[in-house]
């Protein structure tokens, strides 16, 4: 029996929208009244509510990409709100930067409209954590967010998606991203979809640190290539898309300067770390078998979903795209985009310098303090 989360239907949000539209409309009039103190010189939405064009809500603001979007937006003069879930340890660093944190949860639709009062632009960088349900957060939660934005007359919506998501309807994470794109396209919002190929920051925990410490790293025997992008560059592109009228209604793939295989990334880390990698290769056939076994049991559905995504990333596919037109559209200089070589070289230069300063002694593949 297949995992229930594997069955994603793009028709589901339409049903939810009809059921939720009346409740959102009833909230809207009272919530708009709370924003009457907004700048009177600001643009006015179709509902008559004054909204500052430089007001922005970032969803997923504590994530690897979201925090960079917050920081970049603040640097460019935006008034940034960061949607954060109620938790014991709040995201103090966002407030230290100058953002205003507002409590909200994609799993609680009633918490979303209050966070949108007086907001012009929403940048959605959120995605489910490993312990969370992809369907609940990336599908049902995003539907609720888009519905709230419709009700609150949000004037600009930028959605972070995944490259090639429309090519893999059988993979839950890819399917929900593709379905959300489709739903957003019919929402009536001024949207832009940005499909990311992959982020360089993930390479640190997956390869750079384990290789430096002599720990095991996992690889596959495939030729999948990924054009990794620094999240700081992705944030720069995101803010450029927010500013660009030409980007409205567009779906753009964001790719780094060059696509790498896992083997090439490992070889580069070995060179820069001056250490040999302890690589354990996992055949793609093993991933397929593991997905089939875990998918039999309902309680392992999320594990099967993530193995399915891992299979996509190990299927000899290319996650990249030509960027010339995107750079022209966004008015950006491609020479300012960080390469994987630059990013990893800077990381290893900094970490090896720190290790030397504290007197670490290197063995074959490890550091002793």
mmCIF file of C-alpha atoms in Angstrom:
data_model
loop_
_atom_site.group_PDB
_atom_site.id
_atom_site.type_symbol
_atom_site.label_atom_id
_atom_site.label_comp_id
_atom_site.label_asym_id
_atom_site.label_seq_id
_atom_site.Cartn_x
_atom_site.Cartn_y
_atom_site.Cartn_z
ATOM 1 C CA UNK A 1 0.000 0.000 0.000
ATOM 2 C CA UNK A 2 1.421 3.367 -0.964
ATOM 3 C CA UNK A 3 1.993 6.106 1.561
ATOM 4 C CA UNK A 4 -0.997 8.385 1.883
ATOM 5 C CA UNK A 5 1.223 11.451 1.589
ATOM 6 C CA UNK A 6 2.331 10.258 -1.823
ATOM 7 C CA UNK A 7 -1.114 11.056 -3.215
ATOM 8 C CA UNK A 8 -1.082 14.814 -3.813
ATOM 9 C CA UNK A 9 -3.926 16.332 -5.808
ATOM 10 C CA UNK A 10 -3.673 19.838 -7.224
ATOM 11 C CA UNK A 11 -7.463 20.054 -7.018
ATOM 12 C CA UNK A 12 -7.505 20.009 -3.221
ATOM 13 C CA UNK A 13 -6.845 23.743 -2.678
ATOM 14 C CA UNK A 14 -9.844 24.789 -4.769
ATOM 15 C CA UNK A 15 -12.134 22.946 -2.370
ATOM 16 C CA UNK A 16 -10.336 24.421 0.614
ATOM 17 C CA UNK A 17 -10.560 27.891 -0.905
ATOM 18 C CA UNK A 18 -14.342 27.791 -1.189
ATOM 19 C CA UNK A 19 -14.681 26.567 2.359
ATOM 20 C CA UNK A 20 -12.291 29.164 3.768
ATOM 21 C CA UNK A 21 -13.107 32.243 1.691
ATOM 22 C CA UNK A 22 -16.012 33.399 3.848
ATOM 23 C CA UNK A 23 -14.012 33.164 7.072
ATOM 24 C CA UNK A 24 -11.123 35.108 5.519
ATOM 25 C CA UNK A 25 -13.485 37.811 4.255
ATOM 26 C CA UNK A 26 -15.019 38.202 7.686
ATOM 27 C CA UNK A 27 -11.574 38.628 9.237
ATOM 28 C CA UNK A 28 -10.390 41.062 6.594
ATOM 29 C CA UNK A 29 -12.587 44.044 7.419
ATOM 30 C CA UNK A 30 -11.646 44.041 11.095
ATOM 31 C CA UNK A 31 -7.957 43.438 10.377
ATOM 32 C CA UNK A 32 -7.785 46.241 7.815
ATOM 33 C CA UNK A 33 -9.144 48.643 10.382
ATOM 34 C CA UNK A 34 -6.050 48.033 12.482
ATOM 35 C CA UNK A 35 -3.747 49.340 9.720
ATOM 36 C CA UNK A 36 -5.301 52.809 9.332
ATOM 37 C CA UNK A 37 -2.204 54.368 10.844
ATOM 38 C CA UNK A 38 -0.146 53.397 7.793
ATOM 39 C CA UNK A 39 1.635 56.080 5.772
ATOM 40 C CA UNK A 40 -1.004 58.048 3.870
ATOM 41 C CA UNK A 41 1.413 58.595 0.974
ATOM 42 C CA UNK A 42 1.807 54.862 0.443
ATOM 43 C CA UNK A 43 0.136 52.953 -2.393
ATOM 44 C CA UNK A 44 -3.472 52.028 -1.794
ATOM 45 C CA UNK A 45 -4.710 48.485 -2.331
ATOM 46 C CA UNK A 46 -7.965 47.663 -4.089
ATOM 47 C CA UNK A 47 -9.627 47.428 -0.673
ATOM 48 C CA UNK A 48 -8.682 51.045 0.108
ATOM 49 C CA UNK A 49 -6.086 50.191 2.763
ATOM 50 C CA UNK A 50 -2.895 52.330 2.647
ATOM 51 C CA UNK A 51 0.133 50.041 2.457
ATOM 52 C CA UNK A 52 3.797 51.009 2.375
ATOM 53 C CA UNK A 53 5.465 49.586 -0.711
ATOM 54 C CA UNK A 54 8.596 48.855 1.315
ATOM 55 C CA UNK A 55 6.728 46.679 3.820
ATOM 56 C CA UNK A 56 7.539 42.977 3.599
ATOM 57 C CA UNK A 57 6.680 39.751 5.392
ATOM 58 C CA UNK A 58 9.205 36.915 5.117
ATOM 59 C CA UNK A 59 7.821 33.438 5.771
ATOM 60 C CA UNK A 60 10.444 30.881 6.763
ATOM 61 C CA UNK A 61 12.609 33.722 8.046
ATOM 62 C CA UNK A 62 14.759 31.581 10.360
ATOM 63 C CA UNK A 63 15.775 29.171 7.593
ATOM 64 C CA UNK A 64 19.019 29.121 5.652
ATOM 65 C CA UNK A 65 17.587 31.184 2.802
ATOM 66 C CA UNK A 66 14.925 33.107 4.714
ATOM 67 C CA UNK A 67 17.394 34.765 7.082
ATOM 68 C CA UNK A 68 19.465 35.958 4.124
ATOM 69 C CA UNK A 69 16.331 37.438 2.519
ATOM 70 C CA UNK A 70 15.558 39.255 5.781
ATOM 71 C CA UNK A 71 19.068 40.649 6.011
ATOM 72 C CA UNK A 72 19.203 41.732 2.376
ATOM 73 C CA UNK A 73 15.780 43.359 2.567
ATOM 74 C CA UNK A 74 16.768 45.300 5.675
ATOM 75 C CA UNK A 75 19.965 46.441 3.965
ATOM 76 C CA UNK A 76 17.866 47.705 1.037
ATOM 77 C CA UNK A 77 15.621 49.727 3.314
ATOM 78 C CA UNK A 78 12.563 47.478 3.630
ATOM 79 C CA UNK A 79 10.468 47.338 6.772
ATOM 80 C CA UNK A 80 10.674 43.619 7.386
ATOM 81 C CA UNK A 81 8.393 41.399 9.418
ATOM 82 C CA UNK A 82 9.517 37.834 10.036
ATOM 83 C CA UNK A 83 6.869 35.186 10.591
ATOM 84 C CA UNK A 84 8.103 32.901 13.370
ATOM 85 C CA UNK A 85 6.368 30.097 15.152
ATOM 86 C CA UNK A 86 5.822 30.429 18.915
ATOM 87 C CA UNK A 87 8.709 28.652 20.567
ATOM 88 C CA UNK A 88 10.691 28.628 23.758
ATOM 89 C CA UNK A 89 13.760 30.207 22.131
ATOM 90 C CA UNK A 90 12.592 33.042 19.869
ATOM 91 C CA UNK A 91 14.612 34.211 16.871
ATOM 92 C CA UNK A 92 16.382 37.052 18.657
ATOM 93 C CA UNK A 93 18.950 37.467 15.882
ATOM 94 C CA UNK A 94 16.238 38.666 13.495
ATOM 95 C CA UNK A 95 15.236 41.431 15.901
ATOM 96 C CA UNK A 96 18.889 42.309 16.481
ATOM 97 C CA UNK A 97 19.165 42.915 12.741
ATOM 98 C CA UNK A 98 16.149 45.237 12.796
ATOM 99 C CA UNK A 99 13.278 42.978 11.741
ATOM 100 C CA UNK A 100 9.978 42.766 13.594
ATOM 101 C CA UNK A 101 9.009 39.214 14.500
ATOM 102 C CA UNK A 102 5.339 38.256 14.366
ATOM 103 C CA UNK A 103 3.962 34.961 15.618
ATOM 104 C CA UNK A 104 2.320 32.687 13.098
ATOM 105 C CA UNK A 105 2.240 29.099 11.929
ATOM 106 C CA UNK A 106 1.430 27.648 8.519
ATOM 107 C CA UNK A 107 -0.330 24.832 10.357
ATOM 108 C CA UNK A 108 -2.665 27.395 11.967
ATOM 109 C CA UNK A 109 -4.464 29.363 9.216
ATOM 110 C CA UNK A 110 -6.101 31.711 11.739
ATOM 111 C CA UNK A 111 -2.644 33.031 12.723
ATOM 112 C CA UNK A 112 -1.799 34.239 9.215
ATOM 113 C CA UNK A 113 -4.120 37.209 8.445
ATOM 114 C CA UNK A 114 -3.001 39.278 11.479
ATOM 115 C CA UNK A 115 0.618 38.965 10.319
ATOM 116 C CA UNK A 116 -0.339 40.376 6.903
ATOM 117 C CA UNK A 117 -1.937 43.624 8.070
ATOM 118 C CA UNK A 118 -0.197 46.572 6.400
ATOM 119 C CA UNK A 119 2.077 44.328 4.321
ATOM 120 C CA UNK A 120 2.755 45.002 0.641
ATOM 121 C CA UNK A 121 5.030 42.059 -0.261
ATOM 122 C CA UNK A 122 5.251 38.463 0.943
ATOM 123 C CA UNK A 123 8.379 36.388 0.331
ATOM 124 C CA UNK A 124 7.721 32.714 1.035
ATOM 125 C CA UNK A 125 10.894 30.760 1.813
ATOM 126 C CA UNK A 126 9.319 28.217 4.157
ATOM 127 C CA UNK A 127 9.461 24.452 3.794
ATOM 128 C CA UNK A 128 8.830 21.509 6.099
ATOM 129 C CA UNK A 129 11.545 20.445 8.491
ATOM 130 C CA UNK A 130 12.685 16.793 8.477
ATOM 131 C CA UNK A 131 10.407 15.954 11.412
ATOM 132 C CA UNK A 132 7.362 17.645 9.844
ATOM 133 C CA UNK A 133 4.773 16.545 7.310
ATOM 134 C CA UNK A 134 5.475 17.797 3.794
ATOM 135 C CA UNK A 135 1.773 17.731 2.962
ATOM 136 C CA UNK A 136 0.748 19.686 6.075
ATOM 137 C CA UNK A 137 3.358 22.446 5.751
ATOM 138 C CA UNK A 138 4.259 22.700 2.058
ATOM 139 C CA UNK A 139 0.787 22.002 0.706
ATOM 140 C CA UNK A 140 -2.032 22.736 3.135
ATOM 141 C CA UNK A 141 -0.060 25.474 4.902
ATOM 142 C CA UNK A 142 0.864 27.212 1.651
ATOM 143 C CA UNK A 143 -2.738 27.057 0.435
ATOM 144 C CA UNK A 144 -3.813 28.746 3.663
ATOM 145 C CA UNK A 145 -1.119 31.408 3.245
ATOM 146 C CA UNK A 146 -2.102 32.179 -0.350
ATOM 147 C CA UNK A 147 -5.760 32.365 0.638
ATOM 148 C CA UNK A 148 -4.871 34.789 3.423
ATOM 149 C CA UNK A 149 -2.876 36.910 0.963
ATOM 150 C CA UNK A 150 -5.866 36.981 -1.399
ATOM 151 C CA UNK A 151 -8.166 38.066 1.405
ATOM 152 C CA UNK A 152 -5.749 40.726 2.660
ATOM 153 C CA UNK A 153 -5.069 42.068 -0.855
ATOM 154 C CA UNK A 154 -1.311 41.472 -0.745
ATOM 155 C CA UNK A 155 0.182 43.252 -3.757
ATOM 156 C CA UNK A 156 3.325 41.163 -4.375
ATOM 157 C CA UNK A 157 4.106 37.490 -3.663
ATOM 158 C CA UNK A 158 7.426 35.756 -4.276
ATOM 159 C CA UNK A 159 7.471 31.980 -3.848
ATOM 160 C CA UNK A 160 10.643 29.905 -3.478
ATOM 161 C CA UNK A 161 10.259 26.549 -5.207
ATOM 162 C CA UNK A 162 12.474 23.711 -6.464
ATOM 163 C CA UNK A 163 13.992 23.292 -9.911
ATOM 164 C CA UNK A 164 12.381 20.566 -12.046
ATOM 165 C CA UNK A 165 9.544 20.091 -9.559
ATOM 166 C CA UNK A 166 7.015 19.796 -12.383
ATOM 167 C CA UNK A 167 8.864 16.766 -13.785
ATOM 168 C CA UNK A 168 8.330 14.544 -10.721
ATOM 169 C CA UNK A 169 4.645 14.293 -9.767
ATOM 170 C CA UNK A 170 5.319 10.993 -7.967
ATOM 171 C CA UNK A 171 7.699 12.623 -5.470
ATOM 172 C CA UNK A 172 5.692 14.353 -2.705
ATOM 173 C CA UNK A 173 8.039 17.277 -2.049
ATOM 174 C CA UNK A 174 8.302 18.021 -5.762
ATOM 175 C CA UNK A 175 4.575 17.460 -6.305
ATOM 176 C CA UNK A 176 3.503 19.924 -3.611
ATOM 177 C CA UNK A 177 5.885 22.562 -4.924
ATOM 178 C CA UNK A 178 4.494 22.131 -8.439
ATOM 179 C CA UNK A 179 0.884 22.137 -7.222
ATOM 180 C CA UNK A 180 1.515 25.251 -5.141
ATOM 181 C CA UNK A 181 2.975 26.960 -8.211
ATOM 182 C CA UNK A 182 -0.176 26.102 -10.168
ATOM 183 C CA UNK A 183 -2.433 27.314 -7.369
ATOM 184 C CA UNK A 184 -0.481 30.556 -7.065
ATOM 185 C CA UNK A 185 -0.728 31.146 -10.819
ATOM 186 C CA UNK A 186 -4.544 31.102 -10.592
ATOM 187 C CA UNK A 187 -4.740 33.118 -7.365
ATOM 188 C CA UNK A 188 -4.906 36.575 -8.938
ATOM 189 C CA UNK A 189 -1.861 37.683 -6.923
ATOM 190 C CA UNK A 190 1.097 39.469 -8.534
ATOM 191 C CA UNK A 191 3.406 36.502 -8.107
ATOM 192 C CA UNK A 192 6.901 35.437 -9.074
ATOM 193 C CA UNK A 193 8.106 31.846 -8.678
ATOM 194 C CA UNK A 194 11.822 31.322 -8.094
ATOM 195 C CA UNK A 195 12.975 27.738 -8.536
ATOM 196 C CA UNK A 196 16.251 27.051 -6.762
ATOM 197 C CA UNK A 197 18.572 24.286 -7.961
ATOM 198 C CA UNK A 198 20.393 23.854 -4.655
ATOM 199 C CA UNK A 199 22.254 25.884 -2.043
ATOM 200 C CA UNK A 200 25.980 25.856 -1.303
ATOM 201 C CA UNK A 201 25.386 26.024 2.435
ATOM 202 C CA UNK A 202 24.221 22.391 2.391
ATOM 203 C CA UNK A 203 27.658 21.331 1.141
ATOM 204 C CA UNK A 204 29.293 22.328 4.431
ATOM 205 C CA UNK A 205 27.425 19.857 6.611
ATOM 206 C CA UNK A 206 27.205 17.133 3.979
ATOM 207 C CA UNK A 207 30.783 17.150 2.721
ATOM 208 C CA UNK A 208 33.125 19.920 3.888
ATOM 209 C CA UNK A 209 33.024 19.219 7.640
ATOM 210 C CA UNK A 210 32.918 15.401 7.496
ATOM 211 C CA UNK A 211 35.874 15.319 5.106
ATOM 212 C CA UNK A 212 37.860 17.686 7.324
ATOM 213 C CA UNK A 213 37.099 15.572 10.400
ATOM 214 C CA UNK A 214 37.694 12.241 8.679
ATOM 215 C CA UNK A 215 34.097 11.144 9.032
ATOM 216 C CA UNK A 216 32.071 9.186 6.530
ATOM 217 C CA UNK A 217 30.386 10.982 3.628
ATOM 218 C CA UNK A 218 27.682 9.513 1.423
ATOM 219 C CA UNK A 219 27.767 9.521 -2.330
ATOM 220 C CA UNK A 220 26.130 7.768 -5.261
ATOM 221 C CA UNK A 221 27.423 6.308 -8.483
ATOM 222 C CA UNK A 222 25.252 8.567 -10.664
ATOM 223 C CA UNK A 223 26.026 11.663 -12.731
ATOM 224 C CA UNK A 224 23.405 14.043 -11.319
ATOM 225 C CA UNK A 225 24.669 17.628 -11.633
ATOM 226 C CA UNK A 226 23.529 20.536 -9.475
ATOM 227 C CA UNK A 227 24.282 24.217 -10.053
ATOM 228 C CA UNK A 228 24.573 25.247 -6.402
ATOM 229 C CA UNK A 229 23.853 28.844 -5.451
ATOM 230 C CA UNK A 230 24.996 30.782 -2.395
ATOM 231 C CA UNK A 231 21.924 31.747 -0.347
ATOM 232 C CA UNK A 232 23.243 35.318 -0.211
ATOM 233 C CA UNK A 233 23.118 35.419 -4.008
ATOM 234 C CA UNK A 234 19.673 33.813 -3.974
ATOM 235 C CA UNK A 235 18.496 36.541 -1.589
ATOM 236 C CA UNK A 236 19.964 39.201 -3.898
ATOM 237 C CA UNK A 237 18.043 37.693 -6.810
ATOM 238 C CA UNK A 238 14.892 37.445 -4.720
ATOM 239 C CA UNK A 239 14.955 41.141 -3.822
ATOM 240 C CA UNK A 240 15.666 42.018 -7.455
ATOM 241 C CA UNK A 241 12.560 40.024 -8.422
ATOM 242 C CA UNK A 242 10.524 41.943 -5.847
ATOM 243 C CA UNK A 243 11.612 45.224 -7.445
ATOM 244 C CA UNK A 244 11.087 44.090 -11.035
ATOM 245 C CA UNK A 245 7.691 44.632 -12.646
ATOM 246 C CA UNK A 246 8.875 42.435 -15.508
ATOM 247 C CA UNK A 247 9.239 39.500 -13.106
ATOM 248 C CA UNK A 248 5.526 39.513 -12.234
ATOM 249 C CA UNK A 249 3.841 36.367 -13.512
ATOM 250 C CA UNK A 250 7.180 34.713 -14.294
ATOM 251 C CA UNK A 251 8.702 31.426 -13.163
ATOM 252 C CA UNK A 252 12.487 31.753 -13.016
ATOM 253 C CA UNK A 253 15.059 29.056 -12.266
ATOM 254 C CA UNK A 254 17.963 30.261 -10.130
ATOM 255 C CA UNK A 255 21.198 28.419 -10.845
ATOM 256 C CA UNK A 256 24.812 28.859 -9.869
ATOM 257 C CA UNK A 257 27.605 29.426 -12.397
ATOM 258 C CA UNK A 258 28.424 25.724 -12.838
ATOM 259 C CA UNK A 259 26.746 22.371 -12.181
ATOM 260 C CA UNK A 260 28.666 19.804 -10.085
ATOM 261 C CA UNK A 261 28.352 16.083 -9.505
ATOM 262 C CA UNK A 262 28.715 14.764 -5.954
ATOM 263 C CA UNK A 263 32.068 13.250 -6.904
ATOM 264 C CA UNK A 264 33.308 16.632 -8.108
ATOM 265 C CA UNK A 265 32.209 18.315 -4.875
ATOM 266 C CA UNK A 266 33.975 15.659 -2.805
ATOM 267 C CA UNK A 267 37.154 15.992 -4.883
ATOM 268 C CA UNK A 268 37.132 19.766 -4.435
ATOM 269 C CA UNK A 269 36.689 19.424 -0.667
ATOM 270 C CA UNK A 270 39.557 16.926 -0.523
ATOM 271 C CA UNK A 271 41.810 19.333 -2.388
ATOM 272 C CA UNK A 272 40.962 22.341 -0.229
ATOM 273 C CA UNK A 273 41.001 20.419 3.079
ATOM 274 C CA UNK A 274 44.202 18.556 2.284
ATOM 275 C CA UNK A 275 42.509 15.342 3.370
ATOM 276 C CA UNK A 276 41.146 12.176 1.800
ATOM 277 C CA UNK A 277 37.404 11.556 1.980
ATOM 278 C CA UNK A 278 35.950 8.421 3.550
ATOM 279 C CA UNK A 279 33.244 7.877 0.927
ATOM 280 C CA UNK A 280 30.487 5.284 1.140
ATOM 281 C CA UNK A 281 28.622 5.035 -2.122
ATOM 282 C CA UNK A 282 24.931 4.165 -2.143
ATOM 283 C CA UNK A 283 23.660 2.663 -5.410
ATOM 284 C CA UNK A 284 20.481 4.241 -6.728
ATOM 285 C CA UNK A 285 18.919 0.772 -6.705
ATOM 286 C CA UNK A 286 19.256 0.711 -2.913
ATOM 287 C CA UNK A 287 17.365 3.996 -2.632
ATOM 288 C CA UNK A 288 14.578 2.584 -4.795
ATOM 289 C CA UNK A 289 14.353 -0.578 -2.661
ATOM 290 C CA UNK A 290 14.340 1.407 0.587
ATOM 291 C CA UNK A 291 11.573 3.656 -0.745
ATOM 292 C CA UNK A 292 9.455 0.662 -1.713
ATOM 293 C CA UNK A 293 9.882 -1.009 1.679
ATOM 294 C CA UNK A 294 9.139 2.082 3.790
ATOM 295 C CA UNK A 295 6.198 3.032 1.593
ATOM 296 C CA UNK A 296 4.377 -0.179 2.565
ATOM 297 C CA UNK A 297 3.755 1.092 6.077
ATOM 298 C CA UNK A 298 1.660 4.192 6.707
ATOM 299 C CA UNK A 299 3.711 5.252 9.732
ATOM 300 C CA UNK A 300 6.885 5.412 7.620
ATOM 301 C CA UNK A 301 5.261 7.551 4.936
ATOM 302 C CA UNK A 302 7.396 10.634 5.547
ATOM 303 C CA UNK A 303 10.563 8.529 5.407
ATOM 304 C CA UNK A 304 9.442 7.098 2.078
ATOM 305 C CA UNK A 305 8.681 10.605 0.819
ATOM 306 C CA UNK A 306 12.171 11.828 1.629
ATOM 307 C CA UNK A 307 13.797 8.748 0.127
ATOM 308 C CA UNK A 308 11.810 9.441 -3.038
ATOM 309 C CA UNK A 309 13.284 12.949 -3.113
ATOM 310 C CA UNK A 310 16.748 11.487 -2.520
ATOM 311 C CA UNK A 311 16.182 9.196 -5.494
ATOM 312 C CA UNK A 312 15.432 12.232 -7.685
ATOM 313 C CA UNK A 313 18.693 13.807 -6.558
ATOM 314 C CA UNK A 314 20.499 10.609 -7.556
ATOM 315 C CA UNK A 315 18.891 9.993 -10.923
ATOM 316 C CA UNK A 316 21.434 11.367 -13.440
ATOM 317 C CA UNK A 317 19.436 14.578 -13.779
ATOM 318 C CA UNK A 318 20.731 18.110 -14.277
ATOM 319 C CA UNK A 319 19.543 20.779 -11.860
ATOM 320 C CA UNK A 320 20.635 23.883 -13.712
ATOM 321 C CA UNK A 321 19.395 26.430 -16.229
ATOM 322 C CA UNK A 322 20.741 29.182 -18.497
ATOM 323 C CA UNK A 323 20.871 32.397 -16.488
ATOM 324 C CA UNK A 324 21.635 35.123 -19.051
ATOM 325 C CA UNK A 325 18.012 36.170 -19.555
ATOM 326 C CA UNK A 326 17.317 35.977 -15.811
ATOM 327 C CA UNK A 327 20.247 38.268 -15.019
ATOM 328 C CA UNK A 328 19.031 40.724 -17.671
ATOM 329 C CA UNK A 329 15.457 40.594 -16.377
ATOM 330 C CA UNK A 330 16.550 41.186 -12.791
ATOM 331 C CA UNK A 331 19.172 43.788 -13.681
ATOM 332 C CA UNK A 332 21.986 41.873 -11.968
ATOM 333 C CA UNK A 333 25.649 41.322 -12.776
ATOM 334 C CA UNK A 334 26.537 37.606 -13.110
ATOM 335 C CA UNK A 335 30.133 38.389 -12.171
ATOM 336 C CA UNK A 336 28.936 39.087 -8.617
ATOM 337 C CA UNK A 337 27.624 35.538 -8.158
ATOM 338 C CA UNK A 338 29.727 33.292 -5.926
ATOM 339 C CA UNK A 339 31.141 30.095 -7.415
ATOM 340 C CA UNK A 340 31.325 26.805 -5.500
ATOM 341 C CA UNK A 341 35.116 26.997 -5.652
ATOM 342 C CA UNK A 342 35.098 30.485 -4.111
ATOM 343 C CA UNK A 343 32.612 29.501 -1.421
ATOM 344 C CA UNK A 344 34.402 26.336 -0.280
ATOM 345 C CA UNK A 345 37.838 27.950 -0.506
ATOM 346 C CA UNK A 346 36.700 30.766 1.794
ATOM 347 C CA UNK A 347 35.197 28.266 4.236
ATOM 348 C CA UNK A 348 38.315 26.118 4.434
ATOM 349 C CA UNK A 349 40.609 29.139 4.646
ATOM 350 C CA UNK A 350 38.679 30.443 7.641
ATOM 351 C CA UNK A 351 38.259 27.120 9.444
ATOM 352 C CA UNK A 352 41.871 26.007 8.949
ATOM 353 C CA UNK A 353 43.087 29.392 10.195
ATOM 354 C CA UNK A 354 40.969 29.036 13.334
ATOM 355 C CA UNK A 355 42.211 25.496 13.914
ATOM 356 C CA UNK A 356 45.805 26.705 13.616
ATOM 357 C CA UNK A 357 45.150 29.572 16.040
ATOM 358 C CA UNK A 358 43.868 27.238 18.754
ATOM 359 C CA UNK A 359 46.758 24.841 18.233
ATOM 360 C CA UNK A 360 44.947 21.959 16.611
ATOM 361 C CA UNK A 361 47.163 19.152 15.400
ATOM 362 C CA UNK A 362 46.140 17.312 12.272
ATOM 363 C CA UNK A 363 46.356 13.556 11.978
ATOM 364 C CA UNK A 364 45.676 11.760 8.704
ATOM 365 C CA UNK A 365 42.100 13.016 8.458
ATOM 366 C CA UNK A 366 41.318 14.465 11.868
ATOM 367 C CA UNK A 367 42.151 17.325 14.196
ATOM 368 C CA UNK A 368 43.097 16.817 17.848
ATOM 369 C CA UNK A 369 42.792 19.664 20.358
#
